[in-house]
mmCIF file of N, CA and C in Angstrom:
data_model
loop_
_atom_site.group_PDB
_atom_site.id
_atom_site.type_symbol
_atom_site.label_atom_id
_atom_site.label_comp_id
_atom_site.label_asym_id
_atom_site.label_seq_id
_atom_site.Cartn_x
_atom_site.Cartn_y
_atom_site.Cartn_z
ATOM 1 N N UNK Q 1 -47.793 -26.995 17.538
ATOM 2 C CA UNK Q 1 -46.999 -26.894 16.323
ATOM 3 C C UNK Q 1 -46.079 -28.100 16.213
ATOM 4 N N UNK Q 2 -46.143 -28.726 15.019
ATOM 5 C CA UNK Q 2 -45.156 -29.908 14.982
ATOM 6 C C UNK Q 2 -44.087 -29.789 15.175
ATOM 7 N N UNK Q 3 -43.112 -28.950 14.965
ATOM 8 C CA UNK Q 3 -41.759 -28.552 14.978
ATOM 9 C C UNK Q 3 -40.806 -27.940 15.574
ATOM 10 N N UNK Q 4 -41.967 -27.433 16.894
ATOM 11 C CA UNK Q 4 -41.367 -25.890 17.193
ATOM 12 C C UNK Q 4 -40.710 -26.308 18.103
ATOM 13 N N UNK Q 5 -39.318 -25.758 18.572
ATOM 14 C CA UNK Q 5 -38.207 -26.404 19.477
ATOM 15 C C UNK Q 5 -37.696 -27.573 18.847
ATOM 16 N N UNK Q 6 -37.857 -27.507 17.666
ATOM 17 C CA UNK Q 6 -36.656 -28.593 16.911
ATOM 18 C C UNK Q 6 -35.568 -27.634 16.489
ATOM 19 N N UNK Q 7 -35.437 -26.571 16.389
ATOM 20 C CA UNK Q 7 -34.058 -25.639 15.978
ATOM 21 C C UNK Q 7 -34.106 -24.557 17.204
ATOM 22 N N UNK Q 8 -34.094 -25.447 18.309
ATOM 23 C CA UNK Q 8 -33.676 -24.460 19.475
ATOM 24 C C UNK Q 8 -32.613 -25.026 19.979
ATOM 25 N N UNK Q 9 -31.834 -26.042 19.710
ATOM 26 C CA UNK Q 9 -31.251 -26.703 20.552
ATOM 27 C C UNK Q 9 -31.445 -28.220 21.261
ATOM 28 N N UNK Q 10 -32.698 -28.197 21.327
ATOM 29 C CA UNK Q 10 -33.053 -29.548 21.846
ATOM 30 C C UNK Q 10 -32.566 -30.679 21.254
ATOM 31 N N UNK Q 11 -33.475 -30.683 19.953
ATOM 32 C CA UNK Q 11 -33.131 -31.703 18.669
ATOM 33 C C UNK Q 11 -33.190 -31.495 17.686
ATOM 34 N N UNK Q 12 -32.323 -30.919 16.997
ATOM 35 C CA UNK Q 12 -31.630 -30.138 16.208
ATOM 36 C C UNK Q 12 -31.480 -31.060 14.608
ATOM 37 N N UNK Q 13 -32.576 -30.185 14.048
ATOM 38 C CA UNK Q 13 -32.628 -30.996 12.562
ATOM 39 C C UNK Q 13 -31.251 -31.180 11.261
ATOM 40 N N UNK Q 14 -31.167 -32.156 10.865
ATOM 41 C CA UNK Q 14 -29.732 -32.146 10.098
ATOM 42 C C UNK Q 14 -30.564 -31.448 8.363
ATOM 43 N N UNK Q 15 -30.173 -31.096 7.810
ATOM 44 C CA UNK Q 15 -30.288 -30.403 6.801
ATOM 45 C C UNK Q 15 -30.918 -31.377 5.874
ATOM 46 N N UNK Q 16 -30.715 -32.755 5.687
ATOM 47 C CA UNK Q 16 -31.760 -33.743 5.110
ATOM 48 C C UNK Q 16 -32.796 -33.355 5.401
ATOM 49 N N UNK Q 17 -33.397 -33.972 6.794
ATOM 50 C CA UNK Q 17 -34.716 -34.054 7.587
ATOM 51 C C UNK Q 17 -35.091 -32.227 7.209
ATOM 52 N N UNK Q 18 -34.377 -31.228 7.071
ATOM 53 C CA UNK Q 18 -34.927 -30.352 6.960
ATOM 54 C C UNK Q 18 -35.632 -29.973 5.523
ATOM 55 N N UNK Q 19 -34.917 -30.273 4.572
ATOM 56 C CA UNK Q 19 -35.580 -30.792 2.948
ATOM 57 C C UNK Q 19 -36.416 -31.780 2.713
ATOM 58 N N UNK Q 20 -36.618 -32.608 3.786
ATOM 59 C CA UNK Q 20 -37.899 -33.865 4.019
ATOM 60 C C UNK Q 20 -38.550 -32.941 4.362
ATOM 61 N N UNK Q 21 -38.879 -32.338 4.898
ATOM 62 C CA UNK Q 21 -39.547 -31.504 5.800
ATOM 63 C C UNK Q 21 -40.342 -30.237 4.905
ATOM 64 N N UNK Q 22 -39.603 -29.731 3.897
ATOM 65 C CA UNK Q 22 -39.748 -28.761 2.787
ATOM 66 C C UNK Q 22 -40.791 -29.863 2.155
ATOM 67 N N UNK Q 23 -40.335 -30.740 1.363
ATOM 68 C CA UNK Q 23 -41.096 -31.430 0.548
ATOM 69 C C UNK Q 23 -42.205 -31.782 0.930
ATOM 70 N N UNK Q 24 -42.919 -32.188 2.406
ATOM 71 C CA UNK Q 24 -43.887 -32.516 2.497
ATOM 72 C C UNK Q 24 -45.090 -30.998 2.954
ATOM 73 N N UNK Q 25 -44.040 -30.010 3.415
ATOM 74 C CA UNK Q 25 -44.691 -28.529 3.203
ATOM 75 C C UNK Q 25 -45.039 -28.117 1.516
ATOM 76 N N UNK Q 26 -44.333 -28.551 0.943
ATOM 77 C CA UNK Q 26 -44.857 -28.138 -0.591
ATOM 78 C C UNK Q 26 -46.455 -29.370 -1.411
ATOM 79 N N UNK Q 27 -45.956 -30.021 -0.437
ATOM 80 C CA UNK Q 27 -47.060 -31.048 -0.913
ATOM 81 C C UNK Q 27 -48.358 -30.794 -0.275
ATOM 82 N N UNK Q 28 -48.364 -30.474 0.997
ATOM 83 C CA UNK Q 28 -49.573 -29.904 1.640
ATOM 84 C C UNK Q 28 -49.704 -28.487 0.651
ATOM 85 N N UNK Q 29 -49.156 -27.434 0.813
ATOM 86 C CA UNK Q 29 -49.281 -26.158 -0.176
ATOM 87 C C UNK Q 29 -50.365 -27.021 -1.205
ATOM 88 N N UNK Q 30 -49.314 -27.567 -2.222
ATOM 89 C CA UNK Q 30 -49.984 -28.545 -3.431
ATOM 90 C C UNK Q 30 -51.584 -28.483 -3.047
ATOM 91 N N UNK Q 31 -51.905 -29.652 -2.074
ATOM 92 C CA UNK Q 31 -53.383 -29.980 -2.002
ATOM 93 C C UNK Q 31 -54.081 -29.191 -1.790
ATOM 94 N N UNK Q 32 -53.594 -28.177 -1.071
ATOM 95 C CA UNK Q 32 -54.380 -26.669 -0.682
ATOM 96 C C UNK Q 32 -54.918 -25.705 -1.582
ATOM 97 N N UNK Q 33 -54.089 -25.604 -2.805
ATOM 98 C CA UNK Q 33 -54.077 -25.011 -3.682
ATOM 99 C C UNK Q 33 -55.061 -26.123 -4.789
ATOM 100 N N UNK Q 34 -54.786 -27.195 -5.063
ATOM 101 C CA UNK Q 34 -55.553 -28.168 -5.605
ATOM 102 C C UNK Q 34 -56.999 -27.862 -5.304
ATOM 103 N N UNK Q 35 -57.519 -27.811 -3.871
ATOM 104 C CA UNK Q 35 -59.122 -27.887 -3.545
ATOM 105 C C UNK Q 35 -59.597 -26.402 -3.992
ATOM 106 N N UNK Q 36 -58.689 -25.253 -3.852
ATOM 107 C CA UNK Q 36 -58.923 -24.257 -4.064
ATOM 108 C C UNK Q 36 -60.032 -23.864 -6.137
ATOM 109 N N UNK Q 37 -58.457 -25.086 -6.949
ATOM 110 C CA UNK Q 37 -58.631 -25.100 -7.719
ATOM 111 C C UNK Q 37 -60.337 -25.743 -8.201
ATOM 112 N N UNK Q 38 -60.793 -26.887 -7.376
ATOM 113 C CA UNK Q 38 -61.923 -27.351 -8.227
ATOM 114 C C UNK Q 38 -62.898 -26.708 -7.451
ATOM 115 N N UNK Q 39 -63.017 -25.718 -6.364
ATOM 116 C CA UNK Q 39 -63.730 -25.134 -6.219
ATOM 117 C C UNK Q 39 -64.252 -24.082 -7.245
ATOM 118 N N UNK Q 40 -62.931 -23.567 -7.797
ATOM 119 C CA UNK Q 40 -63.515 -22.681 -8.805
ATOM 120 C C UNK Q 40 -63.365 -23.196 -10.138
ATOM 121 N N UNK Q 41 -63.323 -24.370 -10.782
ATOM 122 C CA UNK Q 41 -64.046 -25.113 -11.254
ATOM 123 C C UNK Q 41 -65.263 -25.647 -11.560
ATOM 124 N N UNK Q 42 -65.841 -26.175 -10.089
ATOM 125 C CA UNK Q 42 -67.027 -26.547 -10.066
ATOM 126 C C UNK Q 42 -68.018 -25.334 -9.792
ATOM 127 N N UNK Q 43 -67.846 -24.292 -9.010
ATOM 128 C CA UNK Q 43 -68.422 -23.171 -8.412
ATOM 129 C C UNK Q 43 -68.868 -23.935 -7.572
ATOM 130 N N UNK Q 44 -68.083 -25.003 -6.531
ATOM 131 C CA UNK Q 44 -68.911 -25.239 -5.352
ATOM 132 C C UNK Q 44 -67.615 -25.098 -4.244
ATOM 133 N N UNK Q 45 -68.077 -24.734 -2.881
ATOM 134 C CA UNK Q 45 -67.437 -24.569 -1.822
ATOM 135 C C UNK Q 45 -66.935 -25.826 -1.231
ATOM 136 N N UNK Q 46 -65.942 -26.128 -0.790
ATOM 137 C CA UNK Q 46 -65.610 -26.831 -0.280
ATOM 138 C C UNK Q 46 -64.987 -26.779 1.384
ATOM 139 N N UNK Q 47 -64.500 -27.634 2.373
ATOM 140 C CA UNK Q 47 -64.286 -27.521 3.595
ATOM 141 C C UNK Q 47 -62.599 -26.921 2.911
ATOM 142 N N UNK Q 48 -61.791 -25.287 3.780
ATOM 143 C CA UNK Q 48 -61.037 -24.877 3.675
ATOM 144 C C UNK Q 48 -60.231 -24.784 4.161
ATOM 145 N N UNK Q 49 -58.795 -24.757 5.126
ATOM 146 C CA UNK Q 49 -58.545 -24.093 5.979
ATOM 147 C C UNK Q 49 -57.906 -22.457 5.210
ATOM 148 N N UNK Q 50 -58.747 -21.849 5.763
ATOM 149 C CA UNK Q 50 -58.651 -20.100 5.058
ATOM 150 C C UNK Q 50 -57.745 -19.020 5.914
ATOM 151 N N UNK Q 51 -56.848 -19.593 7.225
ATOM 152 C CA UNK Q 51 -56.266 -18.823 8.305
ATOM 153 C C UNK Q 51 -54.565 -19.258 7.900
ATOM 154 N N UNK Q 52 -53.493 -18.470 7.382
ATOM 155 C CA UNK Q 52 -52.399 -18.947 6.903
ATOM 156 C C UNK Q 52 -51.176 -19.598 7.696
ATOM 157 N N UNK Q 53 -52.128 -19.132 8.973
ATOM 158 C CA UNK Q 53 -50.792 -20.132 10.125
ATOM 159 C C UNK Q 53 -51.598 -21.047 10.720
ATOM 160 N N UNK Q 54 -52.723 -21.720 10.356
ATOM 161 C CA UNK Q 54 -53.357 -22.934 10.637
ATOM 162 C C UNK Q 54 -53.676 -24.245 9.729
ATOM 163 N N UNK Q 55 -53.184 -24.140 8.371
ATOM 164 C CA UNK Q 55 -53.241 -24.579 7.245
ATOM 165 C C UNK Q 55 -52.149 -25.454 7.272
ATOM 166 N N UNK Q 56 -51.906 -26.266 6.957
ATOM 167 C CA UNK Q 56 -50.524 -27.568 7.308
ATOM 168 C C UNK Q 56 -49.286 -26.769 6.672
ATOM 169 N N UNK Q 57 -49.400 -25.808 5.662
ATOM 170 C CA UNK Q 57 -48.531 -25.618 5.190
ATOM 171 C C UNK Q 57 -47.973 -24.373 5.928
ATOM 172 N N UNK Q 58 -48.390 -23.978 6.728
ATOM 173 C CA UNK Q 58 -48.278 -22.412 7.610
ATOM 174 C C UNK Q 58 -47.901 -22.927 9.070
ATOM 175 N N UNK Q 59 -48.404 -24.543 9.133
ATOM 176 C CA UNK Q 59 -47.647 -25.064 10.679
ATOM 177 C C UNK Q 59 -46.273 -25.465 10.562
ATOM 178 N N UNK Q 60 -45.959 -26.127 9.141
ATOM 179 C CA UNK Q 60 -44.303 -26.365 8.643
ATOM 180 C C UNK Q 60 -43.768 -24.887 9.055
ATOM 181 N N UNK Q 61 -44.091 -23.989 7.909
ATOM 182 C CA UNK Q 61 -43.305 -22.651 8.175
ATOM 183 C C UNK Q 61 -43.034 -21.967 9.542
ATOM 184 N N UNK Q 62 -44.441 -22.041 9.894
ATOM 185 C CA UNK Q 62 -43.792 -21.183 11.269
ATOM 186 C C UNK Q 62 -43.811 -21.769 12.508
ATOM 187 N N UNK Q 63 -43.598 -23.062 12.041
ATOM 188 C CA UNK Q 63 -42.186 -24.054 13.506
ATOM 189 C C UNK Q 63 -40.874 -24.176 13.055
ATOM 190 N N UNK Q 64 -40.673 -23.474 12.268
ATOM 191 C CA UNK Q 64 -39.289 -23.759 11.784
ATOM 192 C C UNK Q 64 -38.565 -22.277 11.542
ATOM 193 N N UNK Q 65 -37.867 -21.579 12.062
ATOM 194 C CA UNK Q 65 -37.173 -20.239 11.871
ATOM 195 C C UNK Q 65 -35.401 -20.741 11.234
ATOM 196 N N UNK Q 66 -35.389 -20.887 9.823
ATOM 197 C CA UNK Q 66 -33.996 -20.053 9.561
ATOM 198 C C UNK Q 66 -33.040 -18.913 9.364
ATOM 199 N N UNK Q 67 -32.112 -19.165 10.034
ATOM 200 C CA UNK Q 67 -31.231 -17.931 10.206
ATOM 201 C C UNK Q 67 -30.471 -17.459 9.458
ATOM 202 N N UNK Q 68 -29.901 -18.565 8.935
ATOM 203 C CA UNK Q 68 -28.564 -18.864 7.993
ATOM 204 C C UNK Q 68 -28.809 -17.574 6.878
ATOM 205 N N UNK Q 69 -27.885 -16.540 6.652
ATOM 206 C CA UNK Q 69 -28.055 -15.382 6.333
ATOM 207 C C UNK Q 69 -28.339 -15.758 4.641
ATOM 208 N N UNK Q 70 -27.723 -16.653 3.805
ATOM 209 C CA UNK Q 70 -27.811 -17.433 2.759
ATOM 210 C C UNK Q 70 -29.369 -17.300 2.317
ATOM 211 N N UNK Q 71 -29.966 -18.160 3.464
ATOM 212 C CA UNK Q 71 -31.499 -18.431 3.246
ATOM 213 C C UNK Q 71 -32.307 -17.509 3.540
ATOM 214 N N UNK Q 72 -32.096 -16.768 4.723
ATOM 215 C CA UNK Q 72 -32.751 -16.299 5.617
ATOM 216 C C UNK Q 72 -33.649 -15.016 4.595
ATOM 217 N N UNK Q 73 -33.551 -14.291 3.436
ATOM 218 C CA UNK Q 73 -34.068 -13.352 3.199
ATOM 219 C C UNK Q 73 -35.426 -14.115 2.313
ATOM 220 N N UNK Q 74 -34.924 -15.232 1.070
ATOM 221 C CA UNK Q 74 -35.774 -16.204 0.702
ATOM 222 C C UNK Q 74 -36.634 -16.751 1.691
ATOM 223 N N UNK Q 75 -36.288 -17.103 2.868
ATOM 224 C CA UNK Q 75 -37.194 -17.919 3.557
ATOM 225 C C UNK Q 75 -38.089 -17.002 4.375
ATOM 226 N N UNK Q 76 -37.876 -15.727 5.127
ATOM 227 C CA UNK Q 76 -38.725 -15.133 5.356
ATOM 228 C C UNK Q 76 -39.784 -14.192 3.802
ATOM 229 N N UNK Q 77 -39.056 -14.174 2.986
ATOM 230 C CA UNK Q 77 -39.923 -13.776 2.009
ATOM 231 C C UNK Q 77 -41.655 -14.652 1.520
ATOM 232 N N UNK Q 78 -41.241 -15.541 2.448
ATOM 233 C CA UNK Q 78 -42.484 -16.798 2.162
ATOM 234 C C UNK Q 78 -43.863 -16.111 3.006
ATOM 235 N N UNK Q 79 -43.829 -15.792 3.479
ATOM 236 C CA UNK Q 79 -44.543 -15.061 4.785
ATOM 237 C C UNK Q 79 -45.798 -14.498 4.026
ATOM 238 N N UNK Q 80 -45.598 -13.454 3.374
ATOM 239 C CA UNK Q 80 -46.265 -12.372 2.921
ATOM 240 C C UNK Q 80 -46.791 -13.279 1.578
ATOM 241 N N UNK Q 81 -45.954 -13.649 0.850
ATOM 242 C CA UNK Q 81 -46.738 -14.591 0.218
ATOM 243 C C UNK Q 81 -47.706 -15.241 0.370
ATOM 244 N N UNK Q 82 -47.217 -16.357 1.373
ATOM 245 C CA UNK Q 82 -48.271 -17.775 1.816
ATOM 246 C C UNK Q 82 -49.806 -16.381 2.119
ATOM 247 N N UNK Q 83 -49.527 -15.630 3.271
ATOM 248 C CA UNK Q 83 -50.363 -14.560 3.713
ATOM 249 C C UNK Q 83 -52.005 -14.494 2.755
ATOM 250 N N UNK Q 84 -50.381 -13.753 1.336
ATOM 251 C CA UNK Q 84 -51.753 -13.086 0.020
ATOM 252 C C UNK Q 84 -52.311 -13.940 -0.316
ATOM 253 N N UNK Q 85 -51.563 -15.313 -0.620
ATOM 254 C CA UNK Q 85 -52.020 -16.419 -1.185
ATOM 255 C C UNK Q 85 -53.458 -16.816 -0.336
ATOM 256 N N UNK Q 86 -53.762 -16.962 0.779
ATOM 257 C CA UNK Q 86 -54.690 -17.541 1.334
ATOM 258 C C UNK Q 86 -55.510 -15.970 1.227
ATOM 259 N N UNK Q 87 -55.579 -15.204 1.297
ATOM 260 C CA UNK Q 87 -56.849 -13.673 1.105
ATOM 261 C C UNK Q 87 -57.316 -14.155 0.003
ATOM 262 N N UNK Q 88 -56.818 -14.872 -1.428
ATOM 263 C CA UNK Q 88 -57.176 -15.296 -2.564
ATOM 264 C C UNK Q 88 -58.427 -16.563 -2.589
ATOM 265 N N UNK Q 89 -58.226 -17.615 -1.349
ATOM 266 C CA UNK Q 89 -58.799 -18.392 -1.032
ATOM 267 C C UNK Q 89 -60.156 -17.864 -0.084
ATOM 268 N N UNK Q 90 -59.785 -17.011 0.004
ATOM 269 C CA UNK Q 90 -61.593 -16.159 0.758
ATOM 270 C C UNK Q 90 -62.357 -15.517 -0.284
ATOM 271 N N UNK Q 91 -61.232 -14.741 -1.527
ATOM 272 C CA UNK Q 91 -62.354 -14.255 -2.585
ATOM 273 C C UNK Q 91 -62.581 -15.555 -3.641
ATOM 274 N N UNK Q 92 -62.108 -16.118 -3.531
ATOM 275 C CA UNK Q 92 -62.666 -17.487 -4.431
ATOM 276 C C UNK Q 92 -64.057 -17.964 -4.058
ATOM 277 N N UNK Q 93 -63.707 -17.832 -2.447
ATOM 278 C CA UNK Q 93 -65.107 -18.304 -1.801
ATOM 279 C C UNK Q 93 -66.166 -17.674 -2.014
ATOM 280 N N UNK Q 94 -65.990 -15.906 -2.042
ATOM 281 C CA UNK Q 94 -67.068 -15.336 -2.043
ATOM 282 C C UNK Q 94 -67.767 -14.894 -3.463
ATOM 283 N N UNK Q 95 -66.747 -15.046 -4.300
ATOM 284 C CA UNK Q 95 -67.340 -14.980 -5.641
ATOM 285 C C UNK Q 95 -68.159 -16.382 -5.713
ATOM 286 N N UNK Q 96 -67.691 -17.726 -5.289
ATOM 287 C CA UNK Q 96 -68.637 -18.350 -5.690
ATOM 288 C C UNK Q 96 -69.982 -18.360 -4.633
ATOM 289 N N UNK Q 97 -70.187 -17.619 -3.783
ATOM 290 C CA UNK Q 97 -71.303 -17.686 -2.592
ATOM 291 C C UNK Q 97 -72.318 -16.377 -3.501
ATOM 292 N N UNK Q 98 -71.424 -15.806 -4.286
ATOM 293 C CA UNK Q 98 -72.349 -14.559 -4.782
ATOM 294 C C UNK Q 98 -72.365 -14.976 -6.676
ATOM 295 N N UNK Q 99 -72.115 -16.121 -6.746
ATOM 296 C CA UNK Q 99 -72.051 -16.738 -8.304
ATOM 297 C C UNK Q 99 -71.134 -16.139 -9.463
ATOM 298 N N UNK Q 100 -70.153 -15.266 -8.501
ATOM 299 C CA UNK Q 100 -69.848 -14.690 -9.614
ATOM 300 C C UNK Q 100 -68.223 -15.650 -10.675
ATOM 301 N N UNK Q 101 -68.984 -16.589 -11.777
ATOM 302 C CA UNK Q 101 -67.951 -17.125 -12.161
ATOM 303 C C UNK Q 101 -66.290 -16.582 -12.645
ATOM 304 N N UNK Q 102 -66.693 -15.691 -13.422
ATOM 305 C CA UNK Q 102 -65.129 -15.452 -13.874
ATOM 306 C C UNK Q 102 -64.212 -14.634 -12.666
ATOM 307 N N UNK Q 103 -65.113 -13.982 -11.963
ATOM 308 C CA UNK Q 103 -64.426 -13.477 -10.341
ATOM 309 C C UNK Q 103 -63.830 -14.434 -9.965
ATOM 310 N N UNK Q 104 -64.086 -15.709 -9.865
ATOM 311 C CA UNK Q 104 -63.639 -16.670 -8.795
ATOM 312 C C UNK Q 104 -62.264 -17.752 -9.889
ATOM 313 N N UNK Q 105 -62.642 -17.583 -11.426
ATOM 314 C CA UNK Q 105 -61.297 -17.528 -12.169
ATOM 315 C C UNK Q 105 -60.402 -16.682 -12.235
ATOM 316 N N UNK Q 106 -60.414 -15.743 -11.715
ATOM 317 C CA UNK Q 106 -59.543 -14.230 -11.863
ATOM 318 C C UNK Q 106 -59.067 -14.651 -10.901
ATOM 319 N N UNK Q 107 -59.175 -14.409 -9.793
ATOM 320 C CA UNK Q 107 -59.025 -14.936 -8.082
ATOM 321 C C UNK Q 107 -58.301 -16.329 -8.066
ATOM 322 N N UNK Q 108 -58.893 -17.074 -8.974
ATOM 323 C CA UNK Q 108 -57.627 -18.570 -8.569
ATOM 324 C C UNK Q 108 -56.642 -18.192 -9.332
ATOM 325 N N UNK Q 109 -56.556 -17.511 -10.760
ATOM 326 C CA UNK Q 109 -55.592 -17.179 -11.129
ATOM 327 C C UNK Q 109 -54.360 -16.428 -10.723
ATOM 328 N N UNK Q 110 -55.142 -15.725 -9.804
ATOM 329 C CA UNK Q 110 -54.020 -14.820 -8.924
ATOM 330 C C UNK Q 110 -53.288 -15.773 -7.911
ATOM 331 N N UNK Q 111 -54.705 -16.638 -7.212
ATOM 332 C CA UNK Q 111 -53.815 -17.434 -6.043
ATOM 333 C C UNK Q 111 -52.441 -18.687 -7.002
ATOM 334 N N UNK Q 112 -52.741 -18.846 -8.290
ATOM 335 C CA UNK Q 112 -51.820 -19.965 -8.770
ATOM 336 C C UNK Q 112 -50.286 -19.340 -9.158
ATOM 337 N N UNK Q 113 -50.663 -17.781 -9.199
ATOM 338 C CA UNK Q 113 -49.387 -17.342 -9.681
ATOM 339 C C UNK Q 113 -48.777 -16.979 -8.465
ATOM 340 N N UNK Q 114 -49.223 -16.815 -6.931
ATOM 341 C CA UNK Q 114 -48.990 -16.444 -5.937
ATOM 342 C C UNK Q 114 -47.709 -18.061 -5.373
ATOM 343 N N UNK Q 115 -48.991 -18.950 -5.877
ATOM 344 C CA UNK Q 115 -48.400 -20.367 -5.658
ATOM 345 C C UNK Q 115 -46.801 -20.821 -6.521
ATOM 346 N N UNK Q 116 -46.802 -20.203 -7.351
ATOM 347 C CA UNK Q 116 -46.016 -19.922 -8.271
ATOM 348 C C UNK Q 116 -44.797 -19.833 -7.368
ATOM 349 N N UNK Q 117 -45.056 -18.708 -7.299
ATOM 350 C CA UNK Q 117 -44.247 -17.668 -6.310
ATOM 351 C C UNK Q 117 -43.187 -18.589 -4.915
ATOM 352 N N UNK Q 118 -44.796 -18.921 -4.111
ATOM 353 C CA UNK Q 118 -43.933 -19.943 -2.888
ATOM 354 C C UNK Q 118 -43.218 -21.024 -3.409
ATOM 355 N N UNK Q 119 -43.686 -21.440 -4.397
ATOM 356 C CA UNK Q 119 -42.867 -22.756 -4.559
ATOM 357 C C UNK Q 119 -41.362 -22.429 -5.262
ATOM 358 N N UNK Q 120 -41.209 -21.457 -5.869
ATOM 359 C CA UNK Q 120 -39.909 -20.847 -6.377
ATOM 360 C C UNK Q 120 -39.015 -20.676 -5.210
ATOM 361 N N UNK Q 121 -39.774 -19.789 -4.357
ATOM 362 C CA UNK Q 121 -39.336 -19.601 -2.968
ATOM 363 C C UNK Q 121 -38.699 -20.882 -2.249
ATOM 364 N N UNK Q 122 -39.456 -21.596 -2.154
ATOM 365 C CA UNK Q 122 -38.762 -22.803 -1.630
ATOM 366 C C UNK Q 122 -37.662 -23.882 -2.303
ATOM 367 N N UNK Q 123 -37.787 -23.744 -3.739
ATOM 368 C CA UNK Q 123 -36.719 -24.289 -4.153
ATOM 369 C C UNK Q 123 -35.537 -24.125 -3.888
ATOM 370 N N UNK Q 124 -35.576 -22.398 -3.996
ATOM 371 C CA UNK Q 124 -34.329 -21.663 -3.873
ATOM 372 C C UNK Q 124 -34.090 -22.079 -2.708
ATOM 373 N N UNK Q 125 -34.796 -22.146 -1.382
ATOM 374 C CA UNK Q 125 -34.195 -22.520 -0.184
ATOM 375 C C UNK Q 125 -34.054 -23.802 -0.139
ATOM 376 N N UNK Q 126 -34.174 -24.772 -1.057
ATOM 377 C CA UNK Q 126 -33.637 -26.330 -0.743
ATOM 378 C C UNK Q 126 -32.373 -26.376 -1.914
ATOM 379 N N UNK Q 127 -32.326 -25.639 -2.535
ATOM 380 C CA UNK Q 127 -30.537 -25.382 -3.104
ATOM 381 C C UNK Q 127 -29.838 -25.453 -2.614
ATOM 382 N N UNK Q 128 -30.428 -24.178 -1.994
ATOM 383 C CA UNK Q 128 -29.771 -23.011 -1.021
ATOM 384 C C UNK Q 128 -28.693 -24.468 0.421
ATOM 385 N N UNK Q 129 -29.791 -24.870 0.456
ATOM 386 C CA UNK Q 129 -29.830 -25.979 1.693
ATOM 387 C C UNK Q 129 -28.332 -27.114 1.045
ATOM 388 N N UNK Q 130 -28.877 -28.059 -0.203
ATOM 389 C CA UNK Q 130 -28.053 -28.865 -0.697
ATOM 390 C C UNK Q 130 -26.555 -27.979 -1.098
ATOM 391 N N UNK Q 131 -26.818 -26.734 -1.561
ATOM 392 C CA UNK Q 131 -25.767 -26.375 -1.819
ATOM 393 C C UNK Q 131 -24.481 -25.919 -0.059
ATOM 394 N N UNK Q 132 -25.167 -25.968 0.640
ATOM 395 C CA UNK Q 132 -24.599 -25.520 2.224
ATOM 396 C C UNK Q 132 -24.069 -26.845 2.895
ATOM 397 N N UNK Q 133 -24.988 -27.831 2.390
ATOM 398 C CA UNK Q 133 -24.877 -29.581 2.945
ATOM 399 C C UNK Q 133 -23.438 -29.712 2.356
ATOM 400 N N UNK Q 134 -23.304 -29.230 1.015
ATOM 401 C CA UNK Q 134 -22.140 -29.962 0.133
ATOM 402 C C UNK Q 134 -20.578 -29.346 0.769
ATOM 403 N N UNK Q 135 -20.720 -28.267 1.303
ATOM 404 C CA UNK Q 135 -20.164 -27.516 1.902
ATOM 405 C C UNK Q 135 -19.813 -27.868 3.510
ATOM 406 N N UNK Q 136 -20.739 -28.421 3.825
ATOM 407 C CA UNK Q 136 -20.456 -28.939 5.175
ATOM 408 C C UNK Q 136 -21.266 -28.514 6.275
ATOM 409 N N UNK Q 137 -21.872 -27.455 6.028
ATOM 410 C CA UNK Q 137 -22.604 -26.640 7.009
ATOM 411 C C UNK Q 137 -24.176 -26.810 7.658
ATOM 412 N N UNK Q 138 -24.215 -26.476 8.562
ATOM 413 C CA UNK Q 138 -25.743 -27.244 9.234
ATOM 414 C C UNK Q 138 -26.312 -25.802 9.060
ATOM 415 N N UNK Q 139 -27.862 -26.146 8.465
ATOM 416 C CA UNK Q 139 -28.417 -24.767 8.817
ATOM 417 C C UNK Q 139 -29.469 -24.499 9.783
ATOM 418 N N UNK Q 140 -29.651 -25.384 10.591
ATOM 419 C CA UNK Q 140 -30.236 -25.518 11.921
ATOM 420 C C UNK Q 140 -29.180 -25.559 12.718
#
């Protein structure tokens, strides 16, 4: 895991590097959700990662545990999300392995509003973040 034992103490992320850190988790999300998209587009399969804590965007999240009571209900709320979001990326697959087109539009539609969802999620926690920075406070 890239991250893990960076908010144990060792080396201890400053609240920047931790919103660097958000942004390039939302950008992986992004592409993930992107391939998802022209799969069911094209009705062709593409190479996936379909497991939600092996996916770049599921190795950001869960090397990184916040506590900060502020964040902490937003940021574990990501969980169950990211979760549904990727079950969406297996029926995409299988509607298109069994041709079924508008299945596999129904299905991305669900995963984009799911996507929806995380990325709201994370805003709120890089507010959440700038608004704590302005304040003075480390949330690692």
């Amino acid at each position: 895991l890239l991250y893990k034992g960076m908010n144990t103490g060792i080396t201890m992320l400053t609240n920047q590097e931790l919103i660097e850190i958000l942004e390039s988790a939302k950008q992986a999300h992004k592409d993930w959700a992107g391939k998802v998209s022209s799969m069911a587009d094209q009705m062709k399969i593409l190479p996936l990662q379909l497991d939600p804590n092996k996916c770049a965007f599921g190795h950001f999240y869960s090397a990184i545990s916040i506590e900060h009571p502020s964040i902490k209900p937003d940021w574990d709320a990501i969980d169950d999300v990211h979760s549904n979001f990727h079950t969406y990326g297996h029926k995409v697959i299988d509607s298109i392995k069994n041709s079924r087109i508008e299945e596999a539009e129904k299905f991305y539609a669900n995963a984009e509003e799911l996507s929806h969802q995380i990325f709201g999620l994370l805003d709120k926690v890089e507010k959440s973040i700038d608004t704590l920075s302005q304040k003075g406070e480390k949330i690692l």
